[in-house]
């Protein structure tokens, strides 16, 4: 009955049921909605209706709702609910989401929130929060169904049925031995095709792809993407099954990592989004800009070193922005290729060598073409062949230097386990500014006699 | 038995079975491997073993293998297989993957490949290929299980069992009416909990989230990410169920879109990866560089317009790179915030206004701080307060202009349905070069008397 309504119509409809205190009708509406939609509606709801909206919802639904809200709203909702109901709701939340919510709250706040929870659940959350950030341990949920290797297919399906409400995803059943070590996996499909009294150990995959609690989340994402898994088991160093990381969390990881690379290459400063306040955004962006300011002064002092040359041939200044700009850009281009390339490729010595040679080849080609082009332009514009040659040769050389810098610097950083993206656009650009100015004015000074 | 072997050990083991012609043993090994691993092994295999490797595999496995290979390898394998077996294999491939493989092959090649296939299958693929690139129609697979609304849970499970081999993902069953219109969805979980003779129409969700065949793949990804779906149904304009888009394809989309944004902001040029040949890479990067070269000349001619000023006060040249560089960078920072922000936010007028005001605030703060800083530096370095003031005021103004340009330009492009990322780093940078040079030398010229 509501399936063809717009979100606004539904919201109005819900407000009506709240005003008229029609709990039944309210619930039939919510039955048809996805948690994300319910969250949207809650956020749009006039303040005065929010409390009753929450009261009308059962704890299961509250748990689903909360996972879709922003951190501020999450805490606001929990406050509205009061300690006791809060505990019930937190028990039902996926612990990875809960860990995220608790992250960087004050210890007191965390304690008070956990106090209302079941011992087992709150323990599980605290365990998760003990793993380093951006690892599989932080991502994993303990809401999965395990079975023992001696089960029959029938047993497995039985257990599945009884846990179906609890499990976050139920596409794979992970098989463990008496020491809770991961020994196999069976998918839903396998269960459906198999004979009811077939033994699990006979139909299970034994070569399980798994990650450990300390595996970096980027690596987890890479595996899930490669194998098109819907979930991947997370084990301890001793191969004891600790939890599973699910594909929906992985999509968030992929987006997050992409944004991080993006922020770094554009030196945006950490996580500035549409909601960030101006002061915060400025504070996060300033360090980079101030660093650039000083590097800019450095290039300035280099130029001042060539003041005489510049004094004699002011025309040299005309080509400065072009040479610096293009050198910086070719560097950023190479950097981008390397940084994003590392997302899906693992690098061995051979690959690195091939990549550097490739980029060297690229730089020769673009250097030659752009060098000749600018020679002609400078020649006809300033009617000075020597000047044209100086500019052309400089551009040729700086494009090669710039390209190699943009390739080698991130590779070296990567080799030393530093995120290559921190060699971000502006840094490469500015390094290349300096290279290019020295090269350009150096050559110009050599030929200064012929230039005048 | 092989579960603890490294990939190399397994490869050697497989070569052994190939040499000794032990098909049974060969198959028991492959039973334990994921398609991705099989593909890796195939690629590492010495040329002389590849053919037998393929002969030993049944068509199902070949279909899985091919989907994991690079395009070149895919075609090579198909050639080795010969028309008849090729047809069988292509029949078994997911049509979205197959469409990808056929994409940009010659019409003759496509025809000859499809010739061996079942009419129904080859038709399905050609249909997919008729949808515009990067739409849901291109992503979707027709390997899903639909049920009718009058089915009972038992009927549904029955149909599921018979199609389990065929379906790509079997997490949701989509419910259609007599006109094949999508009317509902039931998940596996629902089926497991429900009574066997309950009617599907009573347990199904009626408010199905779906996309149409022409929906942009970024939008599809956004929905799947929001709702944490494992698949989303794709319907025609008339709401007829055409196929499903699955989460594994969506992860690839997210990565691809991130890389595209990244390529654009760094003006890398389309899809250059570690494998791209130097000539191709250079060819793809050149257009940008040549464009930049001419814009660079433009800035040059601007400077030449101020030749007199520069002649009189060469020191002005010292601060040129710093001002241009920082203005360009603050623009790129804002651009990055906007471009990545649009990945997860939808923009309404209010949001746009808030964002612009925010960035304006940011630009005031950073402009003020950096302006004062450079005033002091220039003052003490060149021992000339007027010069310091000129540089400081210029930087203050250009940082404001640069930040707003980096914010507004992508928003305008987005408004006019142009991908904002094409206003890529270098473009903003160069525009800002020009702004900043004009501002800088303009102000300098005004105060030229006091500068000398």
PDB file of N, CA and C in Angstrom, chain A residues 3 10 31-32 36-37 164 167-168 170-171 188-189 192 205-207 226-227 259 262 266-268 273 276 285 289 292 297 300 304 311 314 318 326 329-330 333-334 336-337 340 358-359 374 426, chain B residues 5 10 31-32 36-37 164 167-168 170-171 188-189 192 205-207 226-227 259 262 266-268 273 276 285 289 292 297 300 304 311 314 318 326 329-330 333-334 336-337 340 358-359 374 426:
ATOM      1  N   UNK A   3       3.971   1.184  -1.257  1.00  0.00           N
ATOM      2  CA  UNK A   3       5.146   0.963  -2.104  1.00  0.00           C
ATOM      3  C   UNK A   3       5.305   2.019  -3.189  1.00  0.00           C
ATOM      4  N   UNK A  10       5.457   9.286   2.658  1.00  0.00           N
ATOM      5  CA  UNK A  10       5.583   8.300   3.728  1.00  0.00           C
ATOM      6  C   UNK A  10       5.829   9.011   5.061  1.00  0.00           C
ATOM      7  N   UNK A  31       7.521  -1.999   8.368  1.00  0.00           N
ATOM      8  CA  UNK A  31       7.841  -3.331   7.838  1.00  0.00           C
ATOM      9  C   UNK A  31       8.287  -3.240   6.389  1.00  0.00           C
ATOM     10  N   UNK A  32       7.758  -2.255   5.665  1.00  0.00           N
ATOM     11  CA  UNK A  32       8.020  -2.168   4.224  1.00  0.00           C
ATOM     12  C   UNK A  32       9.272  -1.358   3.916  1.00  0.00           C
ATOM     13  N   UNK A  36      17.925   2.103   5.955  1.00  0.00           N
ATOM     14  CA  UNK A  36      18.436   3.392   5.465  1.00  0.00           C
ATOM     15  C   UNK A  36      17.302   4.397   5.298  1.00  0.00           C
ATOM     16  N   UNK A  37      16.164   3.938   4.730  1.00  0.00           N
ATOM     17  CA  UNK A  37      15.030   4.839   4.525  1.00  0.00           C
ATOM     18  C   UNK A  37      14.480   5.297   5.866  1.00  0.00           C
ATOM     19  N   UNK A 164      19.350 -17.898  11.975  1.00  0.00           N
ATOM     20  CA  UNK A 164      19.179 -17.023  10.819  1.00  0.00           C
ATOM     21  C   UNK A 164      18.915 -15.576  11.247  1.00  0.00           C
ATOM     22  N   UNK A 167      22.502 -14.076  12.436  1.00  0.00           N
ATOM     23  CA  UNK A 167      23.662 -13.947  11.553  1.00  0.00           C
ATOM     24  C   UNK A 167      23.536 -12.726  10.657  1.00  0.00           C
ATOM     25  N   UNK A 168      24.661 -12.011  10.458  1.00  0.00           N
ATOM     26  CA  UNK A 168      24.609 -10.831   9.598  1.00  0.00           C
ATOM     27  C   UNK A 168      24.496 -11.259   8.142  1.00  0.00           C
ATOM     28  N   UNK A 170      24.486 -14.915   5.734  1.00  0.00           N
ATOM     29  CA  UNK A 170      24.365 -16.366   5.905  1.00  0.00           C
ATOM     30  C   UNK A 170      24.626 -17.036   4.569  1.00  0.00           C
ATOM     31  N   UNK A 171      25.635 -16.511   3.846  1.00  0.00           N
ATOM     32  CA  UNK A 171      25.922 -17.093   2.542  1.00  0.00           C
ATOM     33  C   UNK A 171      26.926 -18.220   2.656  1.00  0.00           C
ATOM     34  N   UNK A 188      25.856 -21.784   0.897  1.00  0.00           N
ATOM     35  CA  UNK A 188      24.461 -22.075   0.766  1.00  0.00           C
ATOM     36  C   UNK A 188      24.162 -22.992  -0.363  1.00  0.00           C
ATOM     37  N   UNK A 189      24.795 -22.643  -1.523  1.00  0.00           N
ATOM     38  CA  UNK A 189      24.557 -23.451  -2.725  1.00  0.00           C
ATOM     39  C   UNK A 189      24.907 -24.895  -2.426  1.00  0.00           C
ATOM     40  N   UNK A 192      22.310 -26.647  -0.527  1.00  0.00           N
ATOM     41  CA  UNK A 192      21.063 -26.883  -1.263  1.00  0.00           C
ATOM     42  C   UNK A 192      21.184 -28.105  -2.173  1.00  0.00           C
ATOM     43  N   UNK A 205      34.846 -26.985   1.264  1.00  0.00           N
ATOM     44  CA  UNK A 205      36.129 -26.552   0.713  1.00  0.00           C
ATOM     45  C   UNK A 205      37.139 -26.577   1.845  1.00  0.00           C
ATOM     46  N   UNK A 206      38.308 -27.195   1.622  1.00  0.00           N
ATOM     47  CA  UNK A 206      39.294 -27.208   2.705  1.00  0.00           C
ATOM     48  C   UNK A 206      40.303 -26.089   2.565  1.00  0.00           C
ATOM     49  N   UNK A 207      40.461 -25.604   1.337  1.00  0.00           N
ATOM     50  CA  UNK A 207      41.472 -24.552   1.140  1.00  0.00           C
ATOM     51  C   UNK A 207      40.795 -23.199   1.318  1.00  0.00           C
ATOM     52  N   UNK A 226      39.036  -9.699  -5.452  1.00  0.00           N
ATOM     53  CA  UNK A 226      39.581 -10.702  -6.365  1.00  0.00           C
ATOM     54  C   UNK A 226      38.682 -11.910  -6.478  1.00  0.00           C
ATOM     55  N   UNK A 227      38.273 -12.420  -5.305  1.00  0.00           N
ATOM     56  CA  UNK A 227      37.561 -13.697  -5.285  1.00  0.00           C
ATOM     57  C   UNK A 227      36.058 -13.510  -5.386  1.00  0.00           C
ATOM     58  N   UNK A 259      39.179   7.744  -1.121  1.00  0.00           N
ATOM     59  CA  UNK A 259      39.141   9.143  -0.686  1.00  0.00           C
ATOM     60  C   UNK A 259      40.447   9.548  -0.031  1.00  0.00           C
ATOM     61  N   UNK A 262      42.946  10.162  -2.543  1.00  0.00           N
ATOM     62  CA  UNK A 262      42.545  11.385  -3.233  1.00  0.00           C
ATOM     63  C   UNK A 262      42.917  12.606  -2.406  1.00  0.00           C
ATOM     64  N   UNK A 266      45.802  15.407  -3.498  1.00  0.00           N
ATOM     65  CA  UNK A 266      45.419  16.813  -3.662  1.00  0.00           C
ATOM     66  C   UNK A 266      45.725  17.589  -2.381  1.00  0.00           C
ATOM     67  N   UNK A 267      46.387  16.913  -1.430  1.00  0.00           N
ATOM     68  CA  UNK A 267      46.777  17.567  -0.175  1.00  0.00           C
ATOM     69  C   UNK A 267      45.612  18.310   0.447  1.00  0.00           C
ATOM     70  N   UNK A 268      44.440  17.676   0.408  1.00  0.00           N
ATOM     71  CA  UNK A 268      43.256  18.323   0.970  1.00  0.00           C
ATOM     72  C   UNK A 268      43.362  18.404   2.480  1.00  0.00           C
ATOM     73  N   UNK A 273      34.752  16.886   4.703  1.00  0.00           N
ATOM     74  CA  UNK A 273      33.581  16.611   3.868  1.00  0.00           C
ATOM     75  C   UNK A 273      32.661  17.823   3.892  1.00  0.00           C
ATOM     76  N   UNK A 276      32.079  19.451   7.320  1.00  0.00           N
ATOM     77  CA  UNK A 276      33.157  20.006   8.136  1.00  0.00           C
ATOM     78  C   UNK A 276      33.018  21.517   8.285  1.00  0.00           C
ATOM     79  N   UNK A 285      43.771  22.175   6.275  1.00  0.00           N
ATOM     80  CA  UNK A 285      44.405  22.490   4.990  1.00  0.00           C
ATOM     81  C   UNK A 285      45.659  23.319   5.156  1.00  0.00           C
ATOM     82  N   UNK A 289      49.539  24.150   3.029  1.00  0.00           N
ATOM     83  CA  UNK A 289      49.726  25.423   2.335  1.00  0.00           C
ATOM     84  C   UNK A 289      50.952  26.143   2.875  1.00  0.00           C
ATOM     85  N   UNK A 292      53.988  24.587   1.570  1.00  0.00           N
ATOM     86  CA  UNK A 292      54.154  25.032   0.180  1.00  0.00           C
ATOM     87  C   UNK A 292      54.674  26.457   0.126  1.00  0.00           C
ATOM     88  N   UNK A 297      59.043  29.953  -1.313  1.00  0.00           N
ATOM     89  CA  UNK A 297      60.110  30.922  -1.014  1.00  0.00           C
ATOM     90  C   UNK A 297      61.451  30.358  -1.480  1.00  0.00           C
ATOM     91  N   UNK A 300      61.786  30.815  -4.923  1.00  0.00           N
ATOM     92  CA  UNK A 300      62.049  32.242  -5.104  1.00  0.00           C
ATOM     93  C   UNK A 300      63.515  32.567  -4.930  1.00  0.00           C
ATOM     94  N   UNK A 304      66.225  34.235  -7.337  1.00  0.00           N
ATOM     95  CA  UNK A 304      67.009  35.420  -6.973  1.00  0.00           C
ATOM     96  C   UNK A 304      68.492  35.152  -7.182  1.00  0.00           C
ATOM     97  N   UNK A 311      67.740  39.771 -14.976  1.00  0.00           N
ATOM     98  CA  UNK A 311      67.847  41.204 -15.243  1.00  0.00           C
ATOM     99  C   UNK A 311      68.169  41.429 -16.716  1.00  0.00           C
ATOM    100  N   UNK A 314      64.767  39.579 -19.401  1.00  0.00           N
ATOM    101  CA  UNK A 314      63.501  39.465 -18.659  1.00  0.00           C
ATOM    102  C   UNK A 314      62.588  38.439 -19.326  1.00  0.00           C
ATOM    103  N   UNK A 318      58.990  34.897 -18.827  1.00  0.00           N
ATOM    104  CA  UNK A 318      57.726  34.555 -19.491  1.00  0.00           C
ATOM    105  C   UNK A 318      57.509  33.042 -19.497  1.00  0.00           C
ATOM    106  N   UNK A 326      54.354  22.504 -16.271  1.00  0.00           N
ATOM    107  CA  UNK A 326      54.320  21.233 -17.002  1.00  0.00           C
ATOM    108  C   UNK A 326      55.147  20.168 -16.302  1.00  0.00           C
ATOM    109  N   UNK A 329      53.151  18.900 -13.519  1.00  0.00           N
ATOM    110  CA  UNK A 329      52.017  18.102 -13.939  1.00  0.00           C
ATOM    111  C   UNK A 329      52.425  16.698 -14.386  1.00  0.00           C
ATOM    112  N   UNK A 330      53.491  16.612 -15.155  1.00  0.00           N
ATOM    113  CA  UNK A 330      53.895  15.273 -15.606  1.00  0.00           C
ATOM    114  C   UNK A 330      54.277  14.409 -14.405  1.00  0.00           C
ATOM    115  N   UNK A 333      51.068  13.207 -12.896  1.00  0.00           N
ATOM    116  CA  UNK A 333      50.508  12.142 -13.731  1.00  0.00           C
ATOM    117  C   UNK A 333      51.152  10.803 -13.389  1.00  0.00           C
ATOM    118  N   UNK A 334      52.487  10.781 -13.344  1.00  0.00           N
ATOM    119  CA  UNK A 334      53.172   9.520 -13.039  1.00  0.00           C
ATOM    120  C   UNK A 334      52.809   9.049 -11.638  1.00  0.00           C
ATOM    121  N   UNK A 336      50.109   9.546  -9.994  1.00  0.00           N
ATOM    122  CA  UNK A 336      48.754   8.992  -9.977  1.00  0.00           C
ATOM    123  C   UNK A 336      48.763   7.553 -10.503  1.00  0.00           C
ATOM    124  N   UNK A 337      49.512   7.334 -11.588  1.00  0.00           N
ATOM    125  CA  UNK A 337      49.569   5.983 -12.161  1.00  0.00           C
ATOM    126  C   UNK A 337      50.105   5.004 -11.110  1.00  0.00           C
ATOM    127  N   UNK A 340      47.521   4.643  -7.802  1.00  0.00           N
ATOM    128  CA  UNK A 340      46.317   3.853  -8.056  1.00  0.00           C
ATOM    129  C   UNK A 340      46.695   2.457  -8.541  1.00  0.00           C
ATOM    130  N   UNK A 358      59.287   2.050 -18.391  1.00  0.00           N
ATOM    131  CA  UNK A 358      58.132   2.509 -19.163  1.00  0.00           C
ATOM    132  C   UNK A 358      58.004   4.022 -19.033  1.00  0.00           C
ATOM    133  N   UNK A 359      58.024   4.495 -17.772  1.00  0.00           N
ATOM    134  CA  UNK A 359      57.839   5.931 -17.550  1.00  0.00           C
ATOM    135  C   UNK A 359      58.985   6.724 -18.170  1.00  0.00           C
ATOM    136  N   UNK A 374      57.703  23.870 -28.024  1.00  0.00           N
ATOM    137  CA  UNK A 374      57.952  25.138 -27.329  1.00  0.00           C
ATOM    138  C   UNK A 374      59.118  25.884 -27.984  1.00  0.00           C
ATOM    139  N   UNK A 426      51.100  18.193  -4.641  1.00  0.00           N
ATOM    140  CA  UNK A 426      51.836  19.436  -4.393  1.00  0.00           C
ATOM    141  C   UNK A 426      53.307  19.200  -4.075  1.00  0.00           C
TER     142      UNK A 426
ATOM    143  N   UNK B   5      49.729 -25.913   0.638  1.00  0.00           N
ATOM    144  CA  UNK B   5      50.789 -25.647  -0.329  1.00  0.00           C
ATOM    145  C   UNK B   5      50.783 -24.180  -0.742  1.00  0.00           C
ATOM    146  N   UNK B  10      51.763 -25.705  -5.785  1.00  0.00           N
ATOM    147  CA  UNK B  10      50.580 -26.216  -6.485  1.00  0.00           C
ATOM    148  C   UNK B  10      50.839 -26.231  -7.991  1.00  0.00           C
ATOM    149  N   UNK B  31      39.513 -28.851  -7.849  1.00  0.00           N
ATOM    150  CA  UNK B  31      38.314 -28.752  -7.007  1.00  0.00           C
ATOM    151  C   UNK B  31      38.556 -27.842  -5.811  1.00  0.00           C
ATOM    152  N   UNK B  32      39.798 -27.820  -5.339  1.00  0.00           N
ATOM    153  CA  UNK B  32      40.113 -27.083  -4.116  1.00  0.00           C
ATOM    154  C   UNK B  32      40.456 -25.618  -4.385  1.00  0.00           C
ATOM    155  N   UNK B  36      40.051 -17.507  -9.346  1.00  0.00           N
ATOM    156  CA  UNK B  36      41.148 -16.535  -9.435  1.00  0.00           C
ATOM    157  C   UNK B  36      42.494 -17.245  -9.360  1.00  0.00           C
ATOM    158  N   UNK B  37      42.607 -18.212  -8.421  1.00  0.00           N
ATOM    159  CA  UNK B  37      43.888 -18.920  -8.277  1.00  0.00           C
ATOM    160  C   UNK B  37      44.192 -19.724  -9.530  1.00  0.00           C
ATOM    161  N   UNK B 164      20.011 -23.651  -8.721  1.00  0.00           N
ATOM    162  CA  UNK B 164      21.136 -23.218  -7.902  1.00  0.00           C
ATOM    163  C   UNK B 164      22.440 -23.196  -8.702  1.00  0.00           C
ATOM    164  N   UNK B 167      22.250 -19.925 -11.109  1.00  0.00           N
ATOM    165  CA  UNK B 167      22.150 -18.552 -10.606  1.00  0.00           C
ATOM    166  C   UNK B 167      23.502 -18.042 -10.135  1.00  0.00           C
ATOM    167  N   UNK B 168      23.805 -16.764 -10.458  1.00  0.00           N
ATOM    168  CA  UNK B 168      25.086 -16.204 -10.044  1.00  0.00           C
ATOM    169  C   UNK B 168      25.080 -15.942  -8.548  1.00  0.00           C
ATOM    170  N   UNK B 170      22.344 -16.177  -5.127  1.00  0.00           N
ATOM    171  CA  UNK B 170      21.046 -16.750  -4.775  1.00  0.00           C
ATOM    172  C   UNK B 170      20.646 -16.246  -3.401  1.00  0.00           C
ATOM    173  N   UNK B 171      20.905 -14.962  -3.147  1.00  0.00           N
ATOM    174  CA  UNK B 171      20.573 -14.412  -1.834  1.00  0.00           C
ATOM    175  C   UNK B 171      19.173 -13.854  -1.806  1.00  0.00           C
ATOM    176  N   UNK B 188      16.726 -15.251   1.177  1.00  0.00           N
ATOM    177  CA  UNK B 188      16.974 -16.564   1.719  1.00  0.00           C
ATOM    178  C   UNK B 188      16.526 -16.700   3.129  1.00  0.00           C
ATOM    179  N   UNK B 189      16.892 -15.668   3.933  1.00  0.00           N
ATOM    180  CA  UNK B 189      16.533 -15.693   5.364  1.00  0.00           C
ATOM    181  C   UNK B 189      15.034 -15.869   5.499  1.00  0.00           C
ATOM    182  N   UNK B 192      13.953 -19.326   4.915  1.00  0.00           N
ATOM    183  CA  UNK B 192      14.349 -20.269   5.966  1.00  0.00           C
ATOM    184  C   UNK B 192      13.419 -20.191   7.162  1.00  0.00           C
ATOM    185  N   UNK B 205       8.780  -8.617   0.485  1.00  0.00           N
ATOM    186  CA  UNK B 205       8.834  -7.163   0.547  1.00  0.00           C
ATOM    187  C   UNK B 205       8.179  -6.624  -0.705  1.00  0.00           C
ATOM    188  N   UNK B 206       7.275  -5.677  -0.571  1.00  0.00           N
ATOM    189  CA  UNK B 206       6.641  -5.138  -1.786  1.00  0.00           C
ATOM    190  C   UNK B 206       7.331  -3.869  -2.245  1.00  0.00           C
ATOM    191  N   UNK B 207       8.006  -3.193  -1.323  1.00  0.00           N
ATOM    192  CA  UNK B 207       8.635  -1.924  -1.713  1.00  0.00           C
ATOM    193  C   UNK B 207      10.068  -2.221  -2.160  1.00  0.00           C
ATOM    194  N   UNK B 226      24.484   2.038   0.129  1.00  0.00           N
ATOM    195  CA  UNK B 226      23.593   2.558   1.161  1.00  0.00           C
ATOM    196  C   UNK B 226      22.832   1.447   1.853  1.00  0.00           C
ATOM    197  N   UNK B 227      22.261   0.567   1.031  1.00  0.00           N
ATOM    198  CA  UNK B 227      21.344  -0.436   1.579  1.00  0.00           C
ATOM    199  C   UNK B 227      22.073  -1.715   1.970  1.00  0.00           C
ATOM    200  N   UNK B 259      39.256   5.443  -9.603  1.00  0.00           N
ATOM    201  CA  UNK B 259      40.425   5.639 -10.455  1.00  0.00           C
ATOM    202  C   UNK B 259      40.167   6.710 -11.500  1.00  0.00           C
ATOM    203  N   UNK B 262      40.426   9.962 -10.017  1.00  0.00           N
ATOM    204  CA  UNK B 262      41.839  10.164  -9.713  1.00  0.00           C
ATOM    205  C   UNK B 262      42.604  10.549 -10.978  1.00  0.00           C
ATOM    206  N   UNK B 266      44.327  14.277 -11.634  1.00  0.00           N
ATOM    207  CA  UNK B 266      45.770  14.367 -11.885  1.00  0.00           C
ATOM    208  C   UNK B 266      46.039  14.412 -13.386  1.00  0.00           C
ATOM    209  N   UNK B 267      44.954  14.487 -14.176  1.00  0.00           N
ATOM    210  CA  UNK B 267      45.090  14.579 -15.636  1.00  0.00           C
ATOM    211  C   UNK B 267      46.038  13.527 -16.177  1.00  0.00           C
ATOM    212  N   UNK B 268      45.899  12.307 -15.660  1.00  0.00           N
ATOM    213  CA  UNK B 268      46.775  11.234 -16.109  1.00  0.00           C
ATOM    214  C   UNK B 268      46.447  10.819 -17.526  1.00  0.00           C
ATOM    215  N   UNK B 273      47.671   1.845 -16.877  1.00  0.00           N
ATOM    216  CA  UNK B 273      48.062   1.011 -15.745  1.00  0.00           C
ATOM    217  C   UNK B 273      49.491   0.510 -15.963  1.00  0.00           C
ATOM    218  N   UNK B 276      50.302  -0.784 -19.488  1.00  0.00           N
ATOM    219  CA  UNK B 276      50.189   0.056 -20.680  1.00  0.00           C
ATOM    220  C   UNK B 276      51.567   0.293 -21.302  1.00  0.00           C
ATOM    221  N   UNK B 285      48.722  10.822 -22.382  1.00  0.00           N
ATOM    222  CA  UNK B 285      49.066  11.930 -21.483  1.00  0.00           C
ATOM    223  C   UNK B 285      49.309  13.226 -22.245  1.00  0.00           C
ATOM    224  N   UNK B 289      49.143  17.643 -21.558  1.00  0.00           N
ATOM    225  CA  UNK B 289      50.383  18.409 -21.432  1.00  0.00           C
ATOM    226  C   UNK B 289      50.433  19.515 -22.478  1.00  0.00           C
ATOM    227  N   UNK B 292      48.243  22.253 -21.511  1.00  0.00           N
ATOM    228  CA  UNK B 292      48.910  23.013 -20.453  1.00  0.00           C
ATOM    229  C   UNK B 292      50.002  23.895 -21.029  1.00  0.00           C
ATOM    230  N   UNK B 297      51.879  29.252 -22.045  1.00  0.00           N
ATOM    231  CA  UNK B 297      52.267  30.379 -22.912  1.00  0.00           C
ATOM    232  C   UNK B 297      51.384  31.581 -22.633  1.00  0.00           C
ATOM    233  N   UNK B 300      52.525  33.234 -19.783  1.00  0.00           N
ATOM    234  CA  UNK B 300      53.745  33.919 -20.200  1.00  0.00           C
ATOM    235  C   UNK B 300      53.433  35.265 -20.831  1.00  0.00           C
ATOM    236  N   UNK B 304      54.518  38.974 -19.910  1.00  0.00           N
ATOM    237  CA  UNK B 304      55.189  39.868 -20.872  1.00  0.00           C
ATOM    238  C   UNK B 304      54.447  41.199 -20.940  1.00  0.00           C
ATOM    239  N   UNK B 311      60.813  44.538 -15.364  1.00  0.00           N
ATOM    240  CA  UNK B 311      62.124  45.132 -15.664  1.00  0.00           C
ATOM    241  C   UNK B 311      62.573  46.001 -14.499  1.00  0.00           C
ATOM    242  N   UNK B 314      62.868  43.383 -10.566  1.00  0.00           N
ATOM    243  CA  UNK B 314      63.036  41.961 -10.883  1.00  0.00           C
ATOM    244  C   UNK B 314      62.622  41.091  -9.705  1.00  0.00           C
ATOM    245  N   UNK B 318      60.653  36.740  -7.992  1.00  0.00           N
ATOM    246  CA  UNK B 318      60.985  35.751  -6.957  1.00  0.00           C
ATOM    247  C   UNK B 318      59.729  35.139  -6.360  1.00  0.00           C
ATOM    248  N   UNK B 326      50.653  28.284  -4.751  1.00  0.00           N
ATOM    249  CA  UNK B 326      49.700  28.171  -3.641  1.00  0.00           C
ATOM    250  C   UNK B 326      48.272  28.383  -4.101  1.00  0.00           C
ATOM    251  N   UNK B 329      47.190  25.276  -5.666  1.00  0.00           N
ATOM    252  CA  UNK B 329      46.990  24.189  -4.719  1.00  0.00           C
ATOM    253  C   UNK B 329      45.701  24.333  -3.925  1.00  0.00           C
ATOM    254  N   UNK B 330      45.410  25.546  -3.457  1.00  0.00           N
ATOM    255  CA  UNK B 330      44.174  25.690  -2.683  1.00  0.00           C
ATOM    256  C   UNK B 330      42.966  25.370  -3.566  1.00  0.00           C
ATOM    257  N   UNK B 333      42.702  21.630  -3.703  1.00  0.00           N
ATOM    258  CA  UNK B 333      42.159  21.129  -2.434  1.00  0.00           C
ATOM    259  C   UNK B 333      40.640  21.224  -2.446  1.00  0.00           C
ATOM    260  N   UNK B 334      40.113  22.392  -2.803  1.00  0.00           N
ATOM    261  CA  UNK B 334      38.654  22.555  -2.814  1.00  0.00           C
ATOM    262  C   UNK B 334      38.029  21.610  -3.832  1.00  0.00           C
ATOM    263  N   UNK B 336      39.058  18.765  -4.822  1.00  0.00           N
ATOM    264  CA  UNK B 336      39.053  17.398  -4.310  1.00  0.00           C
ATOM    265  C   UNK B 336      37.900  17.189  -3.336  1.00  0.00           C
ATOM    266  N   UNK B 337      37.686  18.174  -2.446  1.00  0.00           N
ATOM    267  CA  UNK B 337      36.592  18.064  -1.477  1.00  0.00           C
ATOM    268  C   UNK B 337      35.267  17.910  -2.216  1.00  0.00           C
ATOM    269  N   UNK B 340      35.067  14.345  -4.458  1.00  0.00           N
ATOM    270  CA  UNK B 340      34.854  13.134  -3.657  1.00  0.00           C
ATOM    271  C   UNK B 340      33.574  13.243  -2.837  1.00  0.00           C
ATOM    272  N   UNK B 358      31.048  27.915   3.167  1.00  0.00           N
ATOM    273  CA  UNK B 358      32.082  27.264   3.982  1.00  0.00           C
ATOM    274  C   UNK B 358      33.445  27.508   3.349  1.00  0.00           C
ATOM    275  N   UNK B 359      33.550  27.225   2.054  1.00  0.00           N
ATOM    276  CA  UNK B 359      34.840  27.367   1.379  1.00  0.00           C
ATOM    277  C   UNK B 359      35.279  28.840   1.377  1.00  0.00           C
ATOM    278  N   UNK B 374      53.558  35.824   4.530  1.00  0.00           N
ATOM    279  CA  UNK B 374      54.431  36.153   3.396  1.00  0.00           C
ATOM    280  C   UNK B 374      54.825  37.636   3.441  1.00  0.00           C
ATOM    281  N   UNK B 426      45.123  20.161 -12.946  1.00  0.00           N
ATOM    282  CA  UNK B 426      45.893  21.069 -13.793  1.00  0.00           C
ATOM    283  C   UNK B 426      45.058  22.220 -14.351  1.00  0.00           C
TER     284      UNK B 426
END
